[in-house]
Amino acid sequence: MEEGTSQEPGYCEGTEDFDVWQWHSRADCEVRQILDRIADKWSLLVIALLERRSLRFSELRKEVEGISQRMLTVTLRQLERDGLVKRKAYPVVPPRVDYELTDMGCTLHETIKALVTWTEEHQTAIAAARAAYDERTAKERELLGQ
Amino acid sequence: MEEGTSQEPGYCEGTEDFDVWQWHSRADCEVRQILDRIADKWSLLVIALLERRSLRFSELRKEVEGISQRMLTVTLRQLERDGLVKRKAYPVVPPRVDYELTDMGCTLHETIKALVTWTEEHQTAIAAARAAYDERTAKERELLGQ
DNA sequence: CATCCTGGGTCACTATTGGGAACTGTGGAA
DNA sequence: TTCCACAGTTCCCAATAGTGACCCAGGATG
């Protein structure tokens, strides 16, 4: 951590994207750490929901079905720390806190949307693949167990 | 589960992507479950590495720095089940197993690459945001503790 | 002949993370 | 006086990720 943050080694943007992955697969790669953060179950959903409009804490909790209070707090803190989400607290009682995407958060949403679109387009294929796989393994299991 | 899996309610592809998120934020949404799977720390890296060329188990383990044998197994199984990765086992001793992306896996790689590109482009901004956030909270902590 | 090695796993165990519920703090309402 | 709203925080426990030892089969080695 102390001497890290070196981001200009070898892999300049222009090269084939071959080498890029060499760097990214290294555990100490900063890109990989950021990816771990944003490619997260809850982060994706929160960013997605905030793109529509800013939301309050309790609204988010209701919209993101299944998230616990703690994880919503943690997720929002991380996103805020990364500069993807802005937190606006009003000193009123009861408290009111609005969360909204920053400009950077908005650009990320574009990319995330692509991922979701891909998922939508392929969900049938994936379901089919899963069914096929399960059937295959069931048969193998049968052969082994018989 | 019994009566779930209803995927044709309301949100047909053509509509504004407003409503889409309403569905996707629901815990029983299939798209959300698939997203959870593919937007996973290890899955991203594995797909990325396999796009270059097919790899053997041990090669993957070496390339994906920090992954454990078990997690690599689990990840590959999931990807295989989802039809994103093809597993080719040769009945030789010692065993040889090659993993490669399926066509669907390749299309997913395109999307993932976009995510990585975004991360590369914004990693400096994120680092800055984190530094700023940490400084801010440090100050607040100081005020509270003094 | 006995032993070891190799590669792709599995199994049993431990460390970390996430979920659930209870608690906090403040001021207005009942 | 007690209760409630909202946005958290804290604590405890269960689930999950991750670790290291072990397994299998046959060919090379001694």
Short mmCIF file of C-alpha atoms (C1' of nucleotides) in Angstrom, two decimals:
data_model
loop_
_atom_site.label_atom_id
_atom_site.label_comp_id
_atom_site.label_asym_id
_atom_site.label_seq_id
_atom_site.Cartn_x
_atom_site.Cartn_y
_atom_site.Cartn_z
CA MET A 1 0.00 0.00 0.00
CA GLU A 2 2.70 2.45 0.96
CA GLU A 3 4.66 2.24 -2.26
CA GLY A 4 1.91 0.92 -4.51
CA THR A 5 -0.22 3.08 -6.82
CA SER A 6 2.29 2.62 -9.62
CA GLN A 7 0.06 2.61 -12.65
CA GLU A 8 2.41 3.27 -15.49
CA PRO A 9 4.25 -0.04 -15.79
CA GLY A 10 4.53 -1.45 -19.27
CA TYR A 11 0.93 -1.68 -20.29
CA CYS A 12 0.23 1.46 -22.22
CA GLU A 13 -3.29 1.81 -23.55
CA GLY A 14 -2.46 1.38 -27.18
CA THR A 15 -1.11 -2.17 -27.12
CA GLU A 16 -3.04 -5.28 -28.03
CA ASP A 17 -5.28 -6.09 -25.13
CA PHE A 18 -3.28 -9.27 -24.76
CA ASP A 19 -0.83 -8.00 -22.18
CA VAL A 20 -3.45 -6.09 -20.32
CA TRP A 21 -4.82 -9.21 -18.75
CA GLN A 22 -1.43 -10.26 -17.62
CA TRP A 23 -1.37 -7.26 -15.41
CA HIS A 24 -4.95 -7.46 -14.39
CA SER A 25 -4.68 -11.01 -13.20
CA ARG A 26 -2.04 -10.01 -10.69
CA ALA A 27 -3.40 -9.82 -7.18
CA ASP A 28 -1.85 -6.42 -6.48
CA CYS A 29 -3.30 -4.85 -9.62
CA GLU A 30 -5.34 -1.80 -8.79
CA VAL A 31 -7.73 -2.32 -11.68
CA ARG A 32 -8.54 -5.74 -10.37
CA GLN A 33 -9.33 -4.39 -6.94
CA ILE A 34 -11.62 -1.75 -8.35
CA LEU A 35 -13.32 -4.37 -10.50
CA ASP A 36 -13.92 -6.51 -7.44
CA ARG A 37 -15.61 -3.55 -5.86
CA ILE A 38 -17.87 -2.40 -8.67
CA ALA A 39 -18.64 -5.82 -10.09
CA ASP A 40 -20.42 -6.55 -6.87
CA LYS A 41 -23.89 -7.93 -6.48
CA TRP A 42 -25.26 -4.98 -4.55
CA SER A 43 -23.18 -2.21 -6.10
CA LEU A 44 -24.52 -3.05 -9.53
CA LEU A 45 -28.09 -2.82 -8.37
CA VAL A 46 -27.60 0.36 -6.39
CA ILE A 47 -25.93 2.11 -9.29
CA ALA A 48 -28.63 0.89 -11.60
CA LEU A 49 -31.42 2.20 -9.39
CA LEU A 50 -29.76 5.53 -8.72
CA GLU A 51 -29.40 6.21 -12.40
CA ARG A 52 -33.13 6.78 -12.64
CA ARG A 53 -33.26 9.34 -9.88
CA SER A 54 -31.73 10.08 -6.51
CA LEU A 55 -33.12 7.98 -3.72
CA ARG A 56 -33.26 8.01 0.03
CA PHE A 57 -31.77 5.28 2.15
CA SER A 58 -35.08 3.70 2.96
CA GLU A 59 -36.23 3.88 -0.64
CA LEU A 60 -33.15 2.02 -1.74
CA ARG A 61 -33.68 -0.58 0.91
CA LYS A 62 -37.17 -1.18 -0.33
CA GLU A 63 -36.19 -1.22 -4.00
CA VAL A 64 -33.21 -3.51 -3.65
CA GLU A 65 -35.16 -6.50 -2.54
CA GLY A 66 -33.26 -8.69 -0.16
CA ILE A 67 -30.51 -6.32 0.89
CA SER A 68 -29.91 -5.92 4.58
CA GLN A 69 -29.54 -2.57 6.25
CA ARG A 70 -25.92 -3.27 7.01
CA MET A 71 -24.98 -4.23 3.47
CA LEU A 72 -26.78 -1.21 2.04
CA THR A 73 -24.81 1.03 4.37
CA VAL A 74 -21.55 -0.70 3.52
CA THR A 75 -22.23 -0.63 -0.21
CA LEU A 76 -23.19 3.02 -0.22
CA ARG A 77 -20.11 3.95 1.81
CA GLN A 78 -17.86 2.17 -0.64
CA LEU A 79 -19.52 3.75 -3.62
CA GLU A 80 -19.29 7.13 -1.96
CA ARG A 81 -15.65 6.58 -1.17
CA ASP A 82 -14.97 5.63 -4.79
CA GLY A 83 -16.64 8.82 -5.94
CA LEU A 84 -19.47 7.04 -7.73
CA VAL A 85 -22.28 8.13 -5.45
CA LYS A 86 -22.91 11.43 -3.70
CA ARG A 87 -24.44 11.48 -0.25
CA LYS A 88 -26.52 14.48 0.72
CA ALA A 89 -27.58 14.60 4.35
CA TYR A 90 -30.11 17.18 5.56
CA PRO A 91 -29.89 18.08 9.23
CA VAL A 92 -33.56 17.58 9.93
CA VAL A 93 -35.48 15.33 12.25
CA PRO A 94 -36.11 12.62 11.34
CA PRO A 95 -32.94 12.59 9.27
CA ARG A 96 -33.09 12.72 5.51
CA VAL A 97 -30.29 11.47 3.31
CA ASP A 98 -30.36 11.44 -0.46
CA TYR A 99 -28.06 9.40 -2.59
CA GLU A 100 -27.38 10.16 -6.21
CA LEU A 101 -24.88 9.16 -8.86
CA THR A 102 -21.94 11.40 -9.56
CA ASP A 103 -20.95 12.09 -13.14
CA MET A 104 -18.46 9.26 -12.93
CA GLY A 105 -21.17 7.03 -11.56
CA CYS A 106 -23.32 7.83 -14.57
CA THR A 107 -20.61 6.79 -17.00
CA LEU A 108 -20.24 3.54 -15.10
CA HIS A 109 -23.94 2.98 -15.43
CA GLU A 110 -23.59 2.98 -19.19
CA THR A 111 -21.21 0.07 -18.97
CA ILE A 112 -23.27 -1.78 -16.46
CA LYS A 113 -26.29 -1.40 -18.66
CA ALA A 114 -24.39 -3.21 -21.40
CA LEU A 115 -23.75 -6.07 -19.02
CA VAL A 116 -27.39 -6.25 -18.12
CA THR A 117 -28.42 -6.11 -21.73
CA TRP A 118 -26.10 -9.01 -22.46
CA THR A 119 -27.65 -10.94 -19.61
CA GLU A 120 -31.16 -10.26 -20.82
CA GLU A 121 -30.29 -11.38 -24.31
CA HIS A 122 -28.67 -14.58 -23.16
CA GLN A 123 -30.77 -15.58 -20.21
CA THR A 124 -32.69 -18.14 -22.23
CA ALA A 125 -29.48 -19.65 -23.59
CA ILE A 126 -28.03 -19.79 -20.11
CA ALA A 127 -31.10 -21.45 -18.70
CA ALA A 128 -30.91 -24.02 -21.49
CA ALA A 129 -27.21 -24.62 -20.87
CA ARG A 130 -27.90 -25.15 -17.20
CA ALA A 131 -30.67 -27.61 -17.88
CA ALA A 132 -28.46 -29.53 -20.29
CA TYR A 133 -25.58 -29.57 -17.84
CA ASP A 134 -27.75 -30.73 -14.99
CA GLU A 135 -29.17 -33.50 -17.10
CA ARG A 136 -25.73 -34.62 -18.19
CA THR A 137 -24.38 -34.71 -14.66
CA ALA A 138 -27.48 -36.47 -13.43
CA LYS A 139 -26.86 -39.21 -15.96
CA GLU A 140 -23.21 -39.50 -15.00
CA ARG A 141 -24.14 -39.65 -11.37
CA GLU A 142 -26.58 -42.41 -12.20
CA LEU A 143 -23.94 -44.42 -14.03
CA LEU A 144 -21.58 -44.03 -11.13
CA GLY A 145 -24.15 -44.89 -8.53
CA GLN A 146 -25.78 -47.84 -10.24
CA MET B 1 -39.76 -21.22 -6.54
CA GLU B 2 -42.67 -23.44 -7.43
CA GLU B 3 -44.67 -20.81 -9.18
CA GLY B 4 -41.86 -18.34 -9.85
CA THR B 5 -39.81 -18.16 -13.06
CA SER B 6 -42.41 -15.94 -14.60
CA GLN B 7 -40.36 -13.78 -16.91
CA GLU B 8 -42.93 -12.37 -19.24
CA PRO B 9 -44.62 -9.86 -16.99
CA GLY B 10 -44.72 -6.38 -18.32
CA TYR B 11 -41.14 -5.65 -19.19
CA CYS B 12 -40.83 -6.37 -22.86
CA GLU B 13 -37.52 -5.40 -24.36
CA GLY B 14 -38.69 -2.35 -26.22
CA THR B 15 -39.77 -0.22 -23.29
CA GLU B 16 -37.73 2.54 -21.70
CA ASP B 17 -35.14 0.95 -19.50
CA PHE B 18 -36.88 2.54 -16.58
CA ASP B 19 -39.06 -0.39 -15.66
CA VAL B 20 -36.38 -2.91 -16.35
CA TRP B 21 -34.66 -2.12 -13.11
CA GLN B 22 -37.83 -2.50 -11.17
CA TRP B 23 -37.85 -6.11 -12.21
CA HIS B 24 -34.16 -6.63 -11.90
CA SER B 25 -34.05 -5.44 -8.36
CA ARG B 26 -36.45 -8.17 -7.35
CA ALA B 27 -34.73 -11.03 -5.56
CA ASP B 28 -36.41 -13.70 -7.68
CA CYS B 29 -35.40 -12.09 -10.95
CA GLU B 30 -33.45 -14.49 -13.10
CA VAL B 31 -31.38 -11.75 -14.70
CA ARG B 32 -30.24 -10.68 -11.29
CA GLN B 33 -29.12 -14.16 -10.37
CA ILE B 34 -27.16 -14.52 -13.59
CA LEU B 35 -25.58 -11.15 -12.99
CA ASP B 36 -24.53 -12.21 -9.53
CA ARG B 37 -22.83 -15.17 -11.09
CA ILE B 38 -20.97 -13.54 -13.96
CA ALA B 39 -20.17 -10.28 -12.22
CA ASP B 40 -18.03 -12.27 -9.87
CA LYS B 41 -14.47 -11.54 -8.93
CA TRP B 42 -13.07 -14.80 -10.28
CA SER B 43 -15.45 -15.35 -13.18
CA LEU B 44 -14.45 -12.05 -14.73
CA LEU B 45 -10.78 -12.93 -14.62
CA VAL B 46 -11.25 -16.46 -15.89
CA ILE B 47 -13.32 -15.32 -18.84
CA ALA B 48 -10.81 -12.61 -19.56
CA LEU B 49 -7.88 -15.00 -19.58
CA LEU B 50 -9.63 -17.65 -21.63
CA GLU B 51 -10.42 -15.18 -24.35
CA ARG B 52 -6.78 -15.16 -25.37
CA ARG B 53 -6.50 -18.90 -25.74
CA SER B 54 -7.67 -22.09 -24.12
CA LEU B 55 -5.88 -22.92 -20.92
CA ARG B 56 -5.32 -25.91 -18.70
CA PHE B 57 -6.43 -25.98 -15.11
CA SER B 58 -2.97 -25.48 -13.73
CA GLU B 59 -2.22 -22.68 -16.17
CA LEU B 60 -5.31 -20.85 -15.03
CA ARG B 61 -4.34 -21.35 -11.43
CA LYS B 62 -0.98 -19.78 -12.10
CA GLU B 63 -2.36 -16.92 -14.17
CA VAL B 64 -5.15 -15.96 -11.82
CA GLU B 65 -2.92 -14.92 -9.02
CA GLY B 66 -4.42 -15.58 -5.64
CA ILE B 67 -7.17 -18.01 -6.56
CA SER B 68 -7.34 -21.24 -4.64
CA GLN B 69 -7.72 -24.62 -6.27
CA ARG B 70 -11.20 -25.05 -4.90
CA MET B 71 -12.44 -21.65 -6.01
CA LEU B 72 -11.05 -22.21 -9.46
CA THR B 73 -12.85 -25.53 -9.63
CA VAL B 74 -16.07 -24.02 -8.41
CA THR B 75 -15.82 -21.05 -10.76
CA LEU B 76 -15.08 -23.21 -13.77
CA ARG B 77 -17.96 -25.53 -12.94
CA GLN B 78 -20.36 -22.63 -12.74
CA LEU B 79 -19.13 -21.16 -15.98
CA GLU B 80 -19.38 -24.55 -17.63
CA ARG B 81 -22.87 -25.02 -16.30
CA ASP B 82 -23.88 -21.64 -17.66
CA GLY B 83 -22.54 -22.60 -21.06
CA LEU B 84 -19.82 -19.95 -21.07
CA VAL B 85 -16.85 -22.26 -20.86
CA LYS B 86 -16.22 -25.62 -22.48
CA ARG B 87 -14.31 -28.30 -20.60
CA LYS B 88 -12.30 -30.76 -22.61
CA ALA B 89 -10.85 -33.64 -20.63
CA TYR B 90 -8.40 -36.05 -22.22
CA PRO B 91 -8.29 -39.51 -20.65
CA VAL B 92 -4.55 -39.58 -20.21
CA VAL B 93 -2.34 -39.94 -17.21
CA PRO B 94 -1.60 -37.53 -15.72
CA PRO B 95 -4.93 -35.99 -16.65
CA ARG B 96 -5.16 -33.12 -19.07
CA VAL B 97 -8.11 -30.76 -19.10
CA ASP B 98 -8.43 -27.77 -21.37
CA TYR B 99 -10.85 -24.97 -20.79
CA GLU B 100 -11.96 -22.61 -23.51
CA LEU B 101 -14.67 -20.03 -24.03
CA THR B 102 -17.80 -21.00 -25.88
CA ASP B 103 -19.23 -18.63 -28.45
CA MET B 104 -21.52 -17.22 -25.81
CA GLY B 105 -18.54 -16.80 -23.53
CA CYS B 106 -16.81 -14.79 -26.22
CA THR B 107 -19.71 -12.38 -26.55
CA LEU B 108 -19.67 -11.91 -22.80
CA HIS B 109 -16.00 -11.11 -22.97
CA GLU B 110 -16.76 -8.14 -25.18
CA THR B 111 -18.95 -6.68 -22.47
CA ILE B 112 -16.51 -7.45 -19.73
CA LYS B 113 -13.78 -5.75 -21.68
CA ALA B 114 -15.88 -2.61 -21.68
CA LEU B 115 -16.09 -2.78 -17.93
CA VAL B 116 -12.35 -3.18 -17.65
CA THR B 117 -11.76 -0.33 -20.03
CA TRP B 118 -13.99 1.86 -17.92
CA THR B 119 -12.03 0.88 -14.84
CA GLU B 120 -8.72 1.64 -16.50
CA GLU B 121 -9.93 5.01 -17.64
CA HIS B 122 -11.22 5.97 -14.22
CA GLN B 123 -8.76 4.37 -11.88
CA THR B 124 -6.95 7.63 -11.29
CA ALA B 125 -10.19 9.44 -10.57
CA ILE B 126 -11.24 6.70 -8.18
CA ALA B 127 -7.94 6.77 -6.36
CA ALA B 128 -8.32 10.52 -6.00
CA ALA B 129 -11.89 10.18 -4.75
CA ARG B 130 -10.78 7.65 -2.18
CA ALA B 131 -7.97 9.86 -0.96
CA ALA B 132 -10.33 12.81 -0.65
CA TYR B 133 -12.92 10.72 1.17
CA ASP B 134 -10.37 9.32 3.59
CA GLU B 135 -9.07 12.76 4.34
CA ARG B 136 -12.56 14.10 4.93
CA THR B 137 -13.51 11.29 7.28
CA ALA B 138 -10.21 11.59 9.10
CA LYS B 139 -10.99 15.22 9.79
CA GLU B 140 -14.49 14.44 10.96
CA ARG B 141 -13.13 11.71 13.19
CA GLU B 142 -10.70 14.22 14.63
CA LEU B 143 -13.42 16.73 15.37
CA LEU B 144 -15.48 14.08 17.07
CA GLY B 145 -12.60 12.70 19.09
CA GLN B 146 -10.99 15.95 20.23
"C1'" DC C 1 9.70 -54.43 -7.48
"C1'" DA C 2 8.75 -50.23 -4.64
"C1'" DT C 3 8.64 -45.44 -4.79
"C1'" DC C 4 7.67 -40.98 -6.41
"C1'" DC C 5 5.78 -37.63 -9.47
"C1'" DT C 6 2.25 -35.30 -12.13
"C1'" DG C 7 -2.39 -32.89 -12.85
"C1'" DG C 8 -6.92 -32.27 -11.76
"C1'" DG C 9 -9.55 -32.62 -8.59
"C1'" DT C 10 -12.18 -33.77 -3.65
"C1'" DC C 11 -12.69 -33.45 1.42
"C1'" DA C 12 -12.47 -31.59 5.97
"C1'" DC C 13 -11.38 -27.76 8.33
"C1'" DT C 14 -10.73 -22.53 9.32
"C1'" DA C 15 -11.20 -17.44 8.29
"C1'" DT C 16 -14.10 -14.03 6.55
"C1'" DT C 17 -18.23 -12.17 5.19
"C1'" DG C 18 -23.16 -11.30 5.25
"C1'" DG C 19 -27.83 -11.47 7.46
"C1'" DG C 20 -31.05 -10.42 11.40
"C1'" DA C 21 -32.36 -8.16 15.14
"C1'" DA C 22 -31.72 -4.98 18.71
"C1'" DC C 23 -29.99 -0.45 19.94
"C1'" DT C 24 -29.03 4.86 19.18
"C1'" DG C 25 -30.26 9.75 18.75
"C1'" DT C 26 -33.36 13.63 18.03
"C1'" DG C 27 -37.51 16.21 17.91
"C1'" DG C 28 -42.43 16.29 16.87
"C1'" DA C 29 -46.94 13.86 17.48
"C1'" DA C 30 -50.41 11.34 20.33
"C1'" DT D 1 -44.78 10.55 28.96
"C1'" DT D 2 -44.42 7.47 25.58
"C1'" DC D 3 -44.05 6.56 20.72
"C1'" DC D 4 -42.50 7.03 16.17
"C1'" DA D 5 -39.61 8.18 12.03
"C1'" DC D 6 -35.14 7.67 9.61
"C1'" DA D 7 -30.60 6.49 9.01
"C1'" DG D 8 -27.74 4.29 10.61
"C1'" DT D 9 -24.42 1.17 14.24
"C1'" DT D 10 -23.38 -2.91 16.96
"C1'" DC D 11 -23.37 -7.61 18.07
"C1'" DC D 12 -24.00 -12.38 17.26
"C1'" DC D 13 -24.49 -16.26 14.47
"C1'" DA D 14 -24.88 -18.78 9.99
"C1'" DA D 15 -23.26 -19.21 5.39
"C1'" DT D 16 -19.64 -18.72 2.28
"C1'" DA D 17 -14.87 -18.25 0.66
"C1'" DG D 18 -10.53 -19.98 1.10
"C1'" DT D 19 -6.60 -23.43 2.86
"C1'" DG D 20 -4.01 -27.58 3.14
"C1'" DA D 21 -4.01 -32.50 3.10
"C1'" DC D 22 -5.21 -36.24 0.56
"C1'" DC D 23 -6.72 -39.23 -3.80
"C1'" DC D 24 -6.25 -41.49 -8.32
"C1'" DA D 25 -3.69 -43.83 -12.11
"C1'" DG D 26 0.17 -44.96 -14.63
"C1'" DG D 27 4.96 -43.96 -16.25
"C1'" DA D 28 9.67 -42.83 -14.94
"C1'" DT D 29 13.21 -43.66 -11.68
"C1'" DG D 30 16.21 -46.31 -8.51
#
